CSV table of C-alpha atoms and ligand atoms in Angstrom, one decimal:
chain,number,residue,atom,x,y,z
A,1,UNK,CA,-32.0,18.9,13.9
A,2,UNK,CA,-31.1,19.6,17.7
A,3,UNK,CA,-31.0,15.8,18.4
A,4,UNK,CA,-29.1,15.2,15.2
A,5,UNK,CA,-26.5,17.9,16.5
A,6,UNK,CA,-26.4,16.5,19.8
A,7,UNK,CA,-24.9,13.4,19.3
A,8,UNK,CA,-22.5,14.5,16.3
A,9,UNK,CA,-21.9,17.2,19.7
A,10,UNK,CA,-20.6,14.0,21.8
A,11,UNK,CA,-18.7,12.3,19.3
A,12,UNK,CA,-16.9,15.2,18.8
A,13,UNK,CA,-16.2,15.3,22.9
A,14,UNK,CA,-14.9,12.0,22.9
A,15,UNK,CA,-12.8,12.2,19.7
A,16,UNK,CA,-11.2,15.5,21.3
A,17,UNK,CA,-10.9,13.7,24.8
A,18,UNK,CA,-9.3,10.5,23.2
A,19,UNK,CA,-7.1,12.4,20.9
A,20,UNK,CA,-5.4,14.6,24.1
A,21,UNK,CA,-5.2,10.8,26.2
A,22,UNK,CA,-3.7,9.1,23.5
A,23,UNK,CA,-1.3,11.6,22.2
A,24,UNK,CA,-0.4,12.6,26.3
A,25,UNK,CA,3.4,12.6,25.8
A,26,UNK,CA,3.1,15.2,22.7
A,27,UNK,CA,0.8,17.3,24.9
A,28,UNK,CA,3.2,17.5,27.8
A,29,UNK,CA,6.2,17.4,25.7
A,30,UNK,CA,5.1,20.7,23.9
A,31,UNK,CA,3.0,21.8,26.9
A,32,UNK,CA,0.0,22.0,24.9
A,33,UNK,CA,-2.3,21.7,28.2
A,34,UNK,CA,-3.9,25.0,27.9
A,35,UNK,CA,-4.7,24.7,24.1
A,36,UNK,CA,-6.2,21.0,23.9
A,37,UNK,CA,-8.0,22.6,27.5
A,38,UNK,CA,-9.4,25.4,25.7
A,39,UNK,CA,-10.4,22.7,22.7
A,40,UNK,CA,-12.1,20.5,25.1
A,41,UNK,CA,-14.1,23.6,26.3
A,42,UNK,CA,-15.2,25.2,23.2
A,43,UNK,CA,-16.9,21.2,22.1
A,44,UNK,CA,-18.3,21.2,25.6
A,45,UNK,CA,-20.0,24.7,25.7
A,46,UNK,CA,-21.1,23.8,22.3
A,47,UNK,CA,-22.6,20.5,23.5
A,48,UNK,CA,-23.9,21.9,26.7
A,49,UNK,CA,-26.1,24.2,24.5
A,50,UNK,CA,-27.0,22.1,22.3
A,51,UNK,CA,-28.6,20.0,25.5
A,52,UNK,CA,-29.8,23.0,26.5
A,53,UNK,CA,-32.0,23.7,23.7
A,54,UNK,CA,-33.0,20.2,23.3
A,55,UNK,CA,-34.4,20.3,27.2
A,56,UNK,CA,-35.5,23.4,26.4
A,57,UNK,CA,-37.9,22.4,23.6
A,58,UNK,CA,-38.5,19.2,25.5
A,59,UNK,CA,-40.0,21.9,28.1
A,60,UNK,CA,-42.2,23.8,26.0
A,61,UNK,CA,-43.5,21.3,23.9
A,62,UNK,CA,-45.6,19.6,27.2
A,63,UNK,CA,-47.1,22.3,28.6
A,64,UNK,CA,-48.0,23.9,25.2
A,65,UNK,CA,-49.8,21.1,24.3
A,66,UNK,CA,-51.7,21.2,27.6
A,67,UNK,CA,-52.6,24.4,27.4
A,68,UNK,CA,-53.6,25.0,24.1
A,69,UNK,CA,-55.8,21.6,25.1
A,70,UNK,CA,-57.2,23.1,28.0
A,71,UNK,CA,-58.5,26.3,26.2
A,72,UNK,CA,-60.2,24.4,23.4
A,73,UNK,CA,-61.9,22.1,25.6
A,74,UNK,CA,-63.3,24.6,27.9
A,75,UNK,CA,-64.0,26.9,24.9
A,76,UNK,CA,-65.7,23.6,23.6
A,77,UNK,CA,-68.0,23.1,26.7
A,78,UNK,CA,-69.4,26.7,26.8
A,79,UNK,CA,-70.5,26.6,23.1
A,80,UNK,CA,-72.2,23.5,23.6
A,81,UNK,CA,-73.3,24.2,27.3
A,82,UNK,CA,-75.1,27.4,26.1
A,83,UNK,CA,-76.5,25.3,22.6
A,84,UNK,CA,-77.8,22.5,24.7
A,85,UNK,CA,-79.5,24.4,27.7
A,86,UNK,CA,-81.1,26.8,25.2
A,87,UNK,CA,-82.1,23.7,22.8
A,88,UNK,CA,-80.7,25.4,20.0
A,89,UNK,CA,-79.6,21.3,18.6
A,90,UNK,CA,-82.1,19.2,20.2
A,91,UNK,CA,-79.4,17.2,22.2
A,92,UNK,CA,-80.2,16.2,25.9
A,93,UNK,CA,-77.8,17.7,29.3
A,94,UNK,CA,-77.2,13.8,29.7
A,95,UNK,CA,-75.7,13.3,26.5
A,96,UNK,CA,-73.6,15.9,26.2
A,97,UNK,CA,-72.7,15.3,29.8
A,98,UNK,CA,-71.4,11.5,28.6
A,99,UNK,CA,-69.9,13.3,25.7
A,100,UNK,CA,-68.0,15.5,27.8
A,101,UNK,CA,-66.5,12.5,30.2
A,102,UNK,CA,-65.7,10.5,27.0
A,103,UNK,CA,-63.5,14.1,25.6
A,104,UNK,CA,-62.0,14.4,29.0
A,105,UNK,CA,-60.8,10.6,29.4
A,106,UNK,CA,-59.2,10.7,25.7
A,107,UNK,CA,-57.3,13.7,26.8
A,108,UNK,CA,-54.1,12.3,28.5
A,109,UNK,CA,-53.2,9.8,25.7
A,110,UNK,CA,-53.6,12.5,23.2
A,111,UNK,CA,-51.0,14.6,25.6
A,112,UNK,CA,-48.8,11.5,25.9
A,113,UNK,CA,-48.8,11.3,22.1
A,114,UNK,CA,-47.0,14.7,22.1
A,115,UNK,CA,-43.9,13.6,23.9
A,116,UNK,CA,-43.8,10.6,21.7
A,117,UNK,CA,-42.7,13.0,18.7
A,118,UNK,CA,-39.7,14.4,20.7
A,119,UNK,CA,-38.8,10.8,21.1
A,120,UNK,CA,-39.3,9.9,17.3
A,121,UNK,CA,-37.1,12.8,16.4
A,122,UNK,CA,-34.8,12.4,18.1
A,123,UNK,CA,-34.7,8.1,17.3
A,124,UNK,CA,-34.7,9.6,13.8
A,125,UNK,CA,-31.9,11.5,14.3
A,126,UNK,CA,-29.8,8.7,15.9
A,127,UNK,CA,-31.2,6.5,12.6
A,128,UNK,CA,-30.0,8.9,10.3
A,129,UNK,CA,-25.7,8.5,11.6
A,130,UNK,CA,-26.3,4.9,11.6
A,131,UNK,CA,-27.4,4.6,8.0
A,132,UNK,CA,-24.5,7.2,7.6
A,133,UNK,CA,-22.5,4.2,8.9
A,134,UNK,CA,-24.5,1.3,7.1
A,135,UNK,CA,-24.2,3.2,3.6
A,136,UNK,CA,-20.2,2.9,3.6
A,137,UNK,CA,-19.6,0.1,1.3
A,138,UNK,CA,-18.2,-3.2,3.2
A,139,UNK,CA,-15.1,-4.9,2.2
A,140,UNK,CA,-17.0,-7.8,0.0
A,141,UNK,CA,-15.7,-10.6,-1.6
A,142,UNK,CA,-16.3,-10.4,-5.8
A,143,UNK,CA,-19.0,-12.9,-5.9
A,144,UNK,CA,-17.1,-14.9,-8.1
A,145,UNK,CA,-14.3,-14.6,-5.5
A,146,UNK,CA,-11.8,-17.5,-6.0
A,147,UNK,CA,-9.4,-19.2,-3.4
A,148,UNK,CA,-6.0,-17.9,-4.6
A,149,UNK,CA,-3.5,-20.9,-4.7
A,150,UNK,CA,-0.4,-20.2,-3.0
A,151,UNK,CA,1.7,-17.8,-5.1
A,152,UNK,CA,4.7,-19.3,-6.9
A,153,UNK,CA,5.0,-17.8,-10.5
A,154,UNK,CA,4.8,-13.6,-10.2
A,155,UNK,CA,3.5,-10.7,-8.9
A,156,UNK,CA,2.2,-7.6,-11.9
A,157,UNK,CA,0.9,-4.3,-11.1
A,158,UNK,CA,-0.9,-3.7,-14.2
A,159,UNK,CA,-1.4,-0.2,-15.5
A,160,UNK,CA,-2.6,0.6,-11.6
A,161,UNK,CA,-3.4,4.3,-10.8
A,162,UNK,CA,-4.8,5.6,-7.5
A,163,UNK,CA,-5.9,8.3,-6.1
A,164,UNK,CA,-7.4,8.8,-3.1
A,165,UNK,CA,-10.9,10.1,-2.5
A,166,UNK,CA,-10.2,13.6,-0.4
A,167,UNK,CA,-7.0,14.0,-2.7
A,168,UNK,CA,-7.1,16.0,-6.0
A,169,UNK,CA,-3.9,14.6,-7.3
A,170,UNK,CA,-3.4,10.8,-8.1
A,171,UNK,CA,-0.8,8.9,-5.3
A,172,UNK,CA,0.2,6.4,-8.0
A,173,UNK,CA,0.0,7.1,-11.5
A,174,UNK,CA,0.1,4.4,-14.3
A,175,UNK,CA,2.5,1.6,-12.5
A,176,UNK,CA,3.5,-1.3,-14.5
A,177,UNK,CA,5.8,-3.5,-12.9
A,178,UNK,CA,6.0,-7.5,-12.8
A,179,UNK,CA,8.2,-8.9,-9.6
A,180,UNK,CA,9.1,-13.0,-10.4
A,181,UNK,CA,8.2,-15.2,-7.2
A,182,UNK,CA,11.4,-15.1,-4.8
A,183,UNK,CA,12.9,-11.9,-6.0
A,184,UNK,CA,13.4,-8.7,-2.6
A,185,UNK,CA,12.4,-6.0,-4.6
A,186,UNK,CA,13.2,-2.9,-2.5
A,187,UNK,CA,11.2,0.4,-3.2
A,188,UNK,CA,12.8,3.7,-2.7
A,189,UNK,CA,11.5,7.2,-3.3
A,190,UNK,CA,11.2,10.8,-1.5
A,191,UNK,CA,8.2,10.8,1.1
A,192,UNK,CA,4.8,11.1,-0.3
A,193,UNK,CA,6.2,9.5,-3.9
A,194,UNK,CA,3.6,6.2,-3.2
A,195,UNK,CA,5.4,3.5,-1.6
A,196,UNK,CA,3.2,2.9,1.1
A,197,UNK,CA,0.5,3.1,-1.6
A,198,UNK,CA,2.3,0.4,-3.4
A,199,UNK,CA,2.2,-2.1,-1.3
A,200,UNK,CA,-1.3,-1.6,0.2
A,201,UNK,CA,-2.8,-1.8,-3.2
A,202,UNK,CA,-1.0,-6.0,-2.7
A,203,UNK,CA,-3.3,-6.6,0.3
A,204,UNK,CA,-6.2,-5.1,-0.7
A,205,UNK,CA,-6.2,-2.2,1.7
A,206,UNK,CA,-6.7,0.0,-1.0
A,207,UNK,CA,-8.3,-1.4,-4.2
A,208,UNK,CA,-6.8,0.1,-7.4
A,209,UNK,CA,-8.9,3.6,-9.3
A,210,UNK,CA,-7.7,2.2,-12.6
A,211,UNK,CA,-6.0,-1.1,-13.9
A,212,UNK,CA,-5.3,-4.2,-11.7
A,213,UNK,CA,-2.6,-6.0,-9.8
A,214,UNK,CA,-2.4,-9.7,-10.7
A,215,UNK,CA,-0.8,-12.6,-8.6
A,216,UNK,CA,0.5,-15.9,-10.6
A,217,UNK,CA,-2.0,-14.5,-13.6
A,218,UNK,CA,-5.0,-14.2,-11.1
A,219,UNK,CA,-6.6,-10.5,-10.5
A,220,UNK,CA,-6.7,-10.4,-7.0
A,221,UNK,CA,-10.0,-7.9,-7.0
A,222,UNK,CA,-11.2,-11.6,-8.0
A,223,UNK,CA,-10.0,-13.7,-4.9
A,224,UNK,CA,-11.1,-14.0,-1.9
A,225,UNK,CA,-10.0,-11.3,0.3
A,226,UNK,CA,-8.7,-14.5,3.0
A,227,UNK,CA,-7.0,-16.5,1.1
A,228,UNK,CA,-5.6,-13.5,-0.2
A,229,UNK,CA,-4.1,-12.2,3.5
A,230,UNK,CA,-3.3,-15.2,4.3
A,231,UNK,CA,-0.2,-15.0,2.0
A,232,UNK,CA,0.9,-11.9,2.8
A,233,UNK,CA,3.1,-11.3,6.0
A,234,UNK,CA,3.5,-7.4,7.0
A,235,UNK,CA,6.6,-6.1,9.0
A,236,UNK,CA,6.1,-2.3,10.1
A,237,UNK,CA,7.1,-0.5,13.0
A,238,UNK,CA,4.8,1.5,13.9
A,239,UNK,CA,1.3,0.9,15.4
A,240,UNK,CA,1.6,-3.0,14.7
A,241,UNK,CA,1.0,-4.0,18.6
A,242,UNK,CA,-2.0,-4.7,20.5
A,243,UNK,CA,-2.0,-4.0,24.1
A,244,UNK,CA,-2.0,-7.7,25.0
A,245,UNK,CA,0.7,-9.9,26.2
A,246,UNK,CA,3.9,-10.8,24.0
A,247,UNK,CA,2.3,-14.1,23.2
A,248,UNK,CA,-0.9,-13.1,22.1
A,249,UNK,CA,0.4,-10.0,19.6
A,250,UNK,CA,2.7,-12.9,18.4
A,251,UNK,CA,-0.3,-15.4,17.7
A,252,UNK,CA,-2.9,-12.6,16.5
A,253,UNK,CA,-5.4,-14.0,13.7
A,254,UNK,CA,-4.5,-17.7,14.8
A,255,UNK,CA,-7.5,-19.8,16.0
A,256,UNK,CA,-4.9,-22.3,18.4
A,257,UNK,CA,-1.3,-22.1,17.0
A,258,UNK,CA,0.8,-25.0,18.2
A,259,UNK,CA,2.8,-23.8,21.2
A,260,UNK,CA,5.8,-25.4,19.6
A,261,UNK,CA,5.2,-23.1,16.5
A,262,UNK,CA,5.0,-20.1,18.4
A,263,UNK,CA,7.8,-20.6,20.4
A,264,UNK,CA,9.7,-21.3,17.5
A,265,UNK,CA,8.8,-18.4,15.9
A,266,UNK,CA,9.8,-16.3,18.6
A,267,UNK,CA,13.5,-18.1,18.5
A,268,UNK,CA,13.5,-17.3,15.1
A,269,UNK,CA,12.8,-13.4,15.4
A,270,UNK,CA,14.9,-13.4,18.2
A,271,UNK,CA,12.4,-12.3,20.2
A,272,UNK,CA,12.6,-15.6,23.1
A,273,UNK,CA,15.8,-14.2,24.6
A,274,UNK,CA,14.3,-10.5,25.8
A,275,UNK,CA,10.4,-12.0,26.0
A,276,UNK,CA,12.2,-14.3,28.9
A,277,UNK,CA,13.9,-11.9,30.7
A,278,UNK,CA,10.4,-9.7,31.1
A,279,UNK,CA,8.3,-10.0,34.1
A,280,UNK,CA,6.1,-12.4,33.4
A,281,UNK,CA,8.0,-13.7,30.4
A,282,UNK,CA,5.7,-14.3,27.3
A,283,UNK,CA,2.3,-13.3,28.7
A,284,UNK,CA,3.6,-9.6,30.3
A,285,UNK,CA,0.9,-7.1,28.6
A,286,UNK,CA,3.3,-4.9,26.3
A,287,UNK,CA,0.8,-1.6,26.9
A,288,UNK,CA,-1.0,0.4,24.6
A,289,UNK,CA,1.0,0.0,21.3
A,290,UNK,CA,3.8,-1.9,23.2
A,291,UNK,CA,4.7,1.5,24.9
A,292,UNK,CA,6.8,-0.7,26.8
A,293,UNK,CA,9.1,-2.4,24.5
A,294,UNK,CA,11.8,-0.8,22.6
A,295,UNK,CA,11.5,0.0,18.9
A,296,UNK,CA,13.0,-3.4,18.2
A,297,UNK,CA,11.5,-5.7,20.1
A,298,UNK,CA,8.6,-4.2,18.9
A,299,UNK,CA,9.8,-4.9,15.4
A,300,UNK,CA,11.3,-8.4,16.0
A,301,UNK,CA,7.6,-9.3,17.6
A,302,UNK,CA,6.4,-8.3,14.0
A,303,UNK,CA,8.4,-10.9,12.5
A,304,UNK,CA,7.8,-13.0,14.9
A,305,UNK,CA,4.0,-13.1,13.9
A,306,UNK,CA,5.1,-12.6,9.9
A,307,UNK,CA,6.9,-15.8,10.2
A,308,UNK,CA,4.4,-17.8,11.8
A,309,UNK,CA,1.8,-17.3,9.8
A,310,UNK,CA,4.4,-18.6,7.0
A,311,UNK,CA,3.5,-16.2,4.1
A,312,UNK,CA,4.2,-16.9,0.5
A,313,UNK,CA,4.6,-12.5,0.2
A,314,UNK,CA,6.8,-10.5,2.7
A,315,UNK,CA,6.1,-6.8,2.9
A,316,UNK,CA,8.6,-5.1,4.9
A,317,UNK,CA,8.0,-1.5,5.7
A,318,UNK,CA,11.4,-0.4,7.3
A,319,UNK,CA,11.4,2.0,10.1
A,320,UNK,CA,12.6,5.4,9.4
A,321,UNK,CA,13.2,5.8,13.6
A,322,UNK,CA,16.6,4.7,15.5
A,323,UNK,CA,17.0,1.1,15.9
A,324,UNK,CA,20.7,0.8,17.7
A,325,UNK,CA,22.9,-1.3,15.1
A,326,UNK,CA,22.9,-4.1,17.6
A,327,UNK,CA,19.2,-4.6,17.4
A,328,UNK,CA,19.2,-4.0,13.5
A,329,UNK,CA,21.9,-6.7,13.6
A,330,UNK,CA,19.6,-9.1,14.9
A,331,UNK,CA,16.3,-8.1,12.7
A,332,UNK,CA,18.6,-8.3,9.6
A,333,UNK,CA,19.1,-11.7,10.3
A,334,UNK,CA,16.3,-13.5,11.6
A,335,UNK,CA,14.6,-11.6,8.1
A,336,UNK,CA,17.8,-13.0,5.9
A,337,UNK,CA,17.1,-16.3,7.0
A,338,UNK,CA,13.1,-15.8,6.6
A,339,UNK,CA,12.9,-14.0,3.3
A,340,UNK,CA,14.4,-17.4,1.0
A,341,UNK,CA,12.0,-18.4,-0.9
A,342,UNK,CA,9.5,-15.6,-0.6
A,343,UNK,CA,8.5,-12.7,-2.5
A,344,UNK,CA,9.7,-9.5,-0.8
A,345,UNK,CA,8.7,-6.3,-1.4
A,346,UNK,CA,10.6,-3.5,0.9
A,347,UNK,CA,10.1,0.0,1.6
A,348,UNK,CA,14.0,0.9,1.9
A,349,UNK,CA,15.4,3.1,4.0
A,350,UNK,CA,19.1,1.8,4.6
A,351,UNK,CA,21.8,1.4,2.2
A,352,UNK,CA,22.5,-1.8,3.5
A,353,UNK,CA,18.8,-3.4,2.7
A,354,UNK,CA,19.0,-1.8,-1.0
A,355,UNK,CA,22.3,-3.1,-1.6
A,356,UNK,CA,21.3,-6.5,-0.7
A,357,UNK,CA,17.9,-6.6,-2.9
A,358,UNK,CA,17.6,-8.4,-6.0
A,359,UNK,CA,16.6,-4.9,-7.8
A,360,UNK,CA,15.4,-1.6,-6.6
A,361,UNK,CA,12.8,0.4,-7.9
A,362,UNK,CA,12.5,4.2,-7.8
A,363,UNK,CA,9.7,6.1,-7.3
A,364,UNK,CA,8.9,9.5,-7.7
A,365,UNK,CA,5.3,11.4,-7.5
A,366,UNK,CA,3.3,8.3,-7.6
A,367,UNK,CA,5.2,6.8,-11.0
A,368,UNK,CA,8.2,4.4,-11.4
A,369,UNK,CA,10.9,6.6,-12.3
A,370,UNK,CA,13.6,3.4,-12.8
A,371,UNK,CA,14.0,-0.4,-11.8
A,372,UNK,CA,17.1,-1.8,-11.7
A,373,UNK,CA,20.2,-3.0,-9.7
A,374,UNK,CA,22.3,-1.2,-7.5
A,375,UNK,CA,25.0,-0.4,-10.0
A,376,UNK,CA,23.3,0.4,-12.7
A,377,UNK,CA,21.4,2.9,-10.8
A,378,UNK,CA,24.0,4.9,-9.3
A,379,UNK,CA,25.1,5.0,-13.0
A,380,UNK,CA,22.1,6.5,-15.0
A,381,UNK,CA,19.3,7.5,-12.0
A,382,UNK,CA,20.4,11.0,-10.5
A,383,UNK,CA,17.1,10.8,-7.8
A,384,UNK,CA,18.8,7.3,-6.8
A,385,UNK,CA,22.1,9.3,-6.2
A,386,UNK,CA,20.5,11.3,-3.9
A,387,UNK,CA,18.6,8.8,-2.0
A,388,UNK,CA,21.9,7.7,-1.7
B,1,ADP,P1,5.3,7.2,0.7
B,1,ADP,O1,4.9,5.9,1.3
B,1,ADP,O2,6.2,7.1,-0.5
B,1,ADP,O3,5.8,8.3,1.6
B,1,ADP,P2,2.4,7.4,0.3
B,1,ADP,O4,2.1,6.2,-0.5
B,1,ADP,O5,2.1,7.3,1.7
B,1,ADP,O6,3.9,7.8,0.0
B,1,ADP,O7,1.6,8.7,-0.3
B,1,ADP,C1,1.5,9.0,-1.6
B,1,ADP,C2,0.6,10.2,-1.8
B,1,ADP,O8,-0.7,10.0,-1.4
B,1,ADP,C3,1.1,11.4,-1.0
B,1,ADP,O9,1.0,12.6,-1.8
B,1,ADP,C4,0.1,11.5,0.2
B,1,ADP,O10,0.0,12.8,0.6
B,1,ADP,C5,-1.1,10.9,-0.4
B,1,ADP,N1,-1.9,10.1,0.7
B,1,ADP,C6,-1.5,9.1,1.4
B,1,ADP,N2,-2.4,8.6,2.2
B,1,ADP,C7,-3.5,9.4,2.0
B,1,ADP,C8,-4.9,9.4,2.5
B,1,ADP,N3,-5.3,8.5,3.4
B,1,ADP,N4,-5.7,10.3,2.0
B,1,ADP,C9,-5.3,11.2,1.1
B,1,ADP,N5,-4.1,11.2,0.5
B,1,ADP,C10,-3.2,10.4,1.0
């Protein structure tokens, strides 16, 4: 048990540790030193005495051992000693002299044994949180998993409802909605209504509690989760670089692209233009989430990659965070130019990209409220008035 607690002890450390590193501007921003201090503390007093004890028992276990052997033995040796000297048992001095050496030379492997239990308790401890590990259930393949042709007829969320496990309430209740090949579809809804939710259930990230969500007539819990991916592009904002250079976040998941191809890319997303003017043009590292880009370049990278991969599905999640209009100028049109032809599902946030979808669909507390176009909306939905 003290083992077992010892090492969920210094994951806990190093989750506090990275969590204060990571999140460094928050800490000083709100000068939260003293409380993620006092945090780090309390998990390392806690840790420190759980070492403690397990040195502890480590230290008492030896020596018991020893001296509990010792006592026997010599407790042993008189019996006998008086039995044999007295021929109470008709054995010989000799013989219980050999007997004796035999005992004595067994008795520091037997000791050793002991300190092979503390080991074994504590292997089975560190056994136990890997199977804790092992038992999560992988993302498989169906094992009738199909390649999923490239999508050209329609997308259909099927009577899908999800709910995630640590929630009581269901994120998405009973969606039906079918989205023909080519159409921008732009979802809108309050926060927490199950956009996000949405879109993951496309991808796979999440895999639906009830119903199914069907490309060109195919249920995708019944492709192959590559082929699957392979289709669908995702442009987000936020936590979407790697702390590599421009080039590599741009040709992530690529085994080799063409340089041509990723350079065109880049023109396209209007990335080429700043990605020159940096220090070491396309291979400057961009830092730990590309703390060293702007929100947009950060964003235009994201297309950059979306477009090189050439996906069939676009899934734009839009960012909520200032963009100055002159970069949003530019990401509206590198994606106007990039979206023809594909199926686009966007999580709006700006008039302008509503306006300019093929139909918008409402959402509120995980269920499609109304789909339709921008007109007709503002007509008959009162929540799309106020999103408005
Ligand atoms: P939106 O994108 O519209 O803001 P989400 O799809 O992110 O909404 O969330 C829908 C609901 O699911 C919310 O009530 C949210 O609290 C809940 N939710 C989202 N992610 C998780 C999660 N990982 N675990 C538990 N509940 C979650």
């Amino acid at each position: 048990r003290t083992a077992k607690r010892n090492l969920e002890g210094n994951a806990e450390l190093l989750h506090v540790l990275q969590e204060s590193l990571t999140g460094i501007r928050v800490v000083k921003a709100y000068t939260m030193e003293n409380l993620q201090r006092r945090r780090f503390g309390r998990v390392n007093v806690r840790l420190m005495r759980q070492r403690l004890k397990m040195l502890l028992l480590d230290a008492v276990v030896g020596p018991a051992v020893e001296v509990i052997g010792t006592v026997a033995a010599m407790a042993s040796v008189g019996v006998a000693g008086y039995w044999v000297l007295n021929g109470l048992n008709g054995m010989d001095a000799e013989t219980l002299l050999a007997l004796m050496a035999s005992l004595a030379g067994m008795f520091e492997p037997v000791r050793r044994l002991s300190s092979v239990s503390t080991a074994l308790s504590s292997a089975d401890a560190a056994a136990e949180r890997i199977f804790e590990i092992q038992t999560l259930r992988p993302e498989t393949n169906a094992p009738d998993a199909q390649t999923l042709p490239p999508h050209r007829e329609q997308i259909e969320f099927r009577g899908v409802s999800f709910r995630y496990e640590s929630a009581a309430d269901w994120a998405l209740r009973d969606v039906t909605l079918r989205i023909p090949a080519g159409e921008t579809l732009a979802i809108v809804g309050p926060n927490g209504s199950g956009k996000t939710t949405l879109v993951s259930l496309l991808g796979r990230l999440l895999e639906p509690t009830e119903g199914s969500v069907l490309i060109d007539g195919r249920d995708i819990a019944h492709c192959s989760l590559r082929s699957l991916r392979r289709q669908i592009g995702l442009v987000s904002q936020d936590g979407v670089l790697f702390n590599a250079t421009v080039w590599e976040n741009i040709a992530c998941g690529l085994r080799r692209p063409a340089r041509e191809k990723v350079l065109d890319a880049a023109r396209r997303a209007d990335v080429d233009e700043f990605a020159q003017a940096l220090a070491e043009g396309y291979d400057t590292m961009v830092g730990q989430h590309g703390a060293t880009l702007s929100g947009g370049e950060k964003q235009r990278i994201a297309i950059a990659r979306a477009i090189l991969r050439d996906p069939t599905i676009l899934i734009l999640d839009e960012a909520t965070s200032q963009i100055d209009s002159e970069s949003e100028h530019r990401i509206l049109r590198a994606l106007e130019e990039f979206r023809r032809g594909r199926t686009v599902l966007v999580i709006a946030h700006r008039l302008s990209t509503v306006m300019s979808a093929d139909r918008i669909v409402v959402m509120q507390a995980g269920a499609i409220l109304d789909v339709g176009r921008h007109e007709e909306l503002l007509g008959r939905c009162k929540l799309y008035r106020t999103l408005c």
